[in-house]
Tab-separated table of C-alpha atoms in Angstrom:
chain	number	residue	atom	x	y	z
D	1	ASP	CA	-70.871	-76.497	-47.213
D	2	GLY	CA	-71.883	-75.528	-43.659
D	3	THR	CA	-74.586	-78.175	-43.332
D	4	ARG	CA	-74.679	-80.878	-40.697
D	5	ALA	CA	-77.418	-83.041	-42.179
D	6	GLY	CA	-76.789	-86.654	-43.085
D	7	SER	CA	-73.625	-88.624	-42.544
D	8	GLY	CA	-71.085	-86.056	-43.766
D	9	TYR	CA	-70.149	-84.362	-40.512
D	10	SER	CA	-67.584	-85.335	-37.893
D	11	PHE	CA	-68.392	-86.447	-34.375
D	12	VAL	CA	-65.866	-88.079	-32.064
D	13	HIS	CA	-66.323	-89.029	-28.390
D	14	LEU	CA	-63.316	-90.293	-26.439
D	15	GLN	CA	-62.397	-91.597	-23.019
D	16	ARG	CA	-59.093	-92.078	-21.283
D	17	SER	CA	-59.077	-95.209	-19.149
D	18	ALA	CA	-55.661	-95.026	-17.475
D	19	SER	CA	-53.820	-92.592	-15.233
D	20	THR	CA	-50.444	-91.189	-16.244
D	21	ASN	CA	-48.240	-90.014	-13.382
D	22	THR	CA	-45.363	-87.528	-13.220
D	23	VAL	CA	-45.846	-85.937	-16.647
D	24	THR	CA	-45.831	-82.184	-15.889
D	25	GLY	CA	-45.173	-79.675	-13.116
D	26	ASP	CA	-42.245	-77.614	-14.398
D	27	GLY	CA	-44.059	-76.181	-17.424
D	28	THR	CA	-43.660	-79.349	-19.498
D	29	GLU	CA	-46.534	-79.787	-21.956
D	30	TYR	CA	-48.235	-83.187	-21.725
D	31	THR	CA	-50.253	-84.087	-24.821
D	32	MET	CA	-53.409	-85.948	-23.813
D	33	THR	CA	-53.749	-89.418	-25.277
D	34	TRP	CA	-57.123	-91.129	-25.553
D	35	ASN	CA	-57.178	-94.932	-25.604
D	36	ASN	CA	-60.901	-95.584	-25.707
D	37	VAL	CA	-62.824	-94.349	-28.743
D	38	ILE	CA	-66.530	-94.470	-27.895
D	39	ILE	CA	-67.761	-92.894	-31.158
D	40	ASP	CA	-65.789	-91.928	-34.255
D	41	LYS	CA	-68.483	-91.384	-36.856
D	42	LEU	CA	-66.153	-90.839	-39.848
D	43	SER	CA	-62.828	-92.251	-38.547
D	44	ASP	CA	-61.363	-88.778	-37.938
D	45	PHE	CA	-59.390	-89.656	-34.794
D	46	SER	CA	-56.013	-91.285	-34.218
D	47	SER	CA	-54.682	-90.654	-30.693
D	48	PRO	CA	-53.752	-87.984	-29.788
D	49	ASN	CA	-54.999	-86.151	-32.891
D	50	PHE	CA	-58.377	-85.286	-34.361
D	51	THR	CA	-58.212	-84.531	-38.110
D	52	ALA	CA	-60.697	-82.044	-39.569
D	53	ARG	CA	-62.626	-83.448	-42.515
D	54	LYS	CA	-64.030	-80.029	-43.468
D	55	THR	CA	-62.848	-76.451	-43.051
D	56	GLY	CA	-64.925	-74.691	-40.442
D	57	TYR	CA	-65.742	-74.450	-36.777
D	58	HIS	CA	-65.515	-77.453	-34.476
D	59	GLN	CA	-66.733	-77.711	-30.907
D	60	VAL	CA	-64.293	-79.298	-28.470
D	61	SER	CA	-65.466	-80.437	-25.034
D	62	CYS	CA	-63.112	-81.944	-22.483
D	63	SER	CA	-62.932	-82.967	-18.855
D	64	VAL	CA	-59.757	-84.329	-17.260
D	65	LEU	CA	-58.459	-84.693	-13.683
D	66	VAL	CA	-55.020	-83.201	-12.962
D	67	HIS	CA	-53.715	-84.671	-9.706
D	68	THR	CA	-50.813	-84.830	-7.213
D	69	LEU	CA	-50.262	-81.081	-7.392
D	70	LYS	CA	-47.593	-79.557	-5.132
D	71	ASP	CA	-47.299	-76.314	-3.126
D	72	ALA	CA	-44.754	-75.099	-5.695
D	73	ASN	CA	-47.252	-75.326	-8.581
D	74	THR	CA	-48.517	-71.898	-9.609
D	75	GLN	CA	-50.743	-72.532	-12.628
D	76	VAL	CA	-52.685	-75.304	-14.384
D	77	ASN	CA	-53.403	-74.746	-18.105
D	78	ALA	CA	-55.245	-76.695	-20.767
D	79	GLU	CA	-54.537	-75.726	-24.365
D	80	ILE	CA	-55.557	-76.872	-27.826
D	81	THR	CA	-53.284	-76.731	-30.850
D	82	ALA	CA	-55.195	-76.732	-34.148
D	83	SER	CA	-54.455	-75.549	-37.687
D	84	GLY	CA	-51.374	-73.627	-36.589
D	85	ARG	CA	-53.229	-71.855	-33.779
D	86	GLN	CA	-52.932	-72.336	-30.045
D	87	TYR	CA	-56.005	-71.814	-27.832
D	88	LEU	CA	-55.743	-71.378	-24.051
D	89	VAL	CA	-59.027	-72.912	-22.915
D	90	PHE	CA	-58.494	-73.335	-19.162
D	91	ALA	CA	-56.255	-71.504	-16.681
D	92	TYR	CA	-56.238	-72.034	-12.914
D	93	THR	CA	-54.038	-69.853	-10.707
D	94	ALA	CA	-55.672	-70.080	-7.278
D	95	ASP	CA	-53.881	-71.303	-4.159
D	96	ILE	CA	-52.574	-74.803	-4.885
D	97	ARG	CA	-51.582	-77.122	-2.024
D	98	ASP	CA	-49.733	-80.431	-1.813
D	99	ASP	CA	-51.727	-83.360	-3.215
D	100	ASP	CA	-54.518	-81.158	-4.581
D	101	ALA	CA	-56.444	-82.349	-7.632
D	102	ILE	CA	-58.231	-80.102	-10.123
D	103	GLN	CA	-60.937	-81.222	-12.522
D	104	VAL	CA	-60.276	-79.344	-15.768
D	105	HIS	CA	-63.456	-78.699	-17.788
D	106	PHE	CA	-63.840	-76.727	-20.973
D	107	CYS	CA	-66.030	-76.394	-24.034
D	108	THR	CA	-64.958	-74.119	-26.869
D	109	ASN	CA	-65.217	-73.598	-30.605
D	110	ILE	CA	-62.086	-73.640	-32.752
D	111	PHE	CA	-61.531	-72.959	-36.439
D	112	MET	CA	-59.834	-75.771	-38.379
D	113	THR	CA	-58.779	-76.173	-41.985
D	114	ALA	CA	-59.660	-79.489	-43.675
D	115	GLY	CA	-56.838	-82.006	-43.189
D	116	ASN	CA	-55.309	-80.218	-40.195
D	117	THR	CA	-55.107	-81.845	-36.772
D	118	ALA	CA	-56.022	-80.784	-33.250
D	119	SER	CA	-54.754	-82.075	-29.917
D	120	VAL	CA	-55.133	-81.083	-26.266
D	121	PHE	CA	-52.310	-80.670	-23.819
D	122	ILE	CA	-52.045	-80.011	-20.097
D	123	LYS	CA	-49.283	-77.854	-18.651
D	124	VAL	CA	-48.647	-77.290	-14.931
D	125	GLN	CA	-46.055	-74.702	-13.936
D	126	GLY	CA	-44.061	-73.742	-10.847
D	127	GLU	CA	-41.778	-76.655	-10.019
D	128	THR	CA	-38.028	-76.634	-10.508
D	129	SER	CA	-36.890	-77.446	-14.035
D	130	GLY	CA	-36.818	-81.215	-14.521
D	131	THR	CA	-39.360	-81.874	-11.744
D	132	THR	CA	-42.552	-83.448	-13.046
D	133	SER	CA	-44.604	-84.732	-10.104
D	134	VAL	CA	-48.078	-83.948	-11.481
D	135	GLY	CA	-50.243	-86.606	-13.135
D	136	VAL	CA	-53.265	-86.754	-15.428
D	137	ASP	CA	-55.966	-89.232	-14.481
D	138	GLY	CA	-58.102	-91.568	-16.517
D	139	GLY	CA	-61.282	-93.480	-15.996
D	140	ALA	CA	-64.868	-92.955	-17.051
D	141	LYS	CA	-65.599	-90.207	-14.540
D	142	TYR	CA	-62.283	-88.365	-14.909
D	143	ALA	CA	-61.331	-88.054	-18.585
D	144	ARG	CA	-63.642	-87.596	-21.555
D	145	MET	CA	-63.445	-85.527	-24.724
D	146	SER	CA	-65.492	-84.877	-27.837
D	147	TYR	CA	-65.035	-83.085	-31.165
D	148	GLU	CA	-67.960	-82.088	-33.369
D	149	TYR	CA	-68.108	-80.239	-36.688
D	150	LEU	CA	-70.402	-77.186	-36.403
D	151	GLY	CA	-70.180	-75.657	-39.857
D	152	ALA	CA	-68.266	-73.266	-42.076
């Protein structure tokens, strides 16, 4: 219906409270998990997926620390998969050095169909196949995410 008044719209705010090491580096996609639900107004979240209650546009905001990067790494990406679509929302290709860390921040709007799910994944490329030395950090200042229904 496109309205946001009252209790009928989705809002989810999440936090990740633990670090996960050696999950990407060779192009492996690591799906972000969120173990601390701060707000889930209509129970639309079950880690790692947000489920759209209504068809329409949703705002997704995220901040996560990608750490223990290596000289061989060539790119850091953050992507969202939602309703059969894939959105590249963050790409970093600058000079990466051993033990660098990059704070990934993004805020974007995505279109979702009611009942479909969305999740965020991190992918770091450049290392030899089978080498996954890069981690994704947790903690209040390093990993937070929110989803909010904007309207049809």
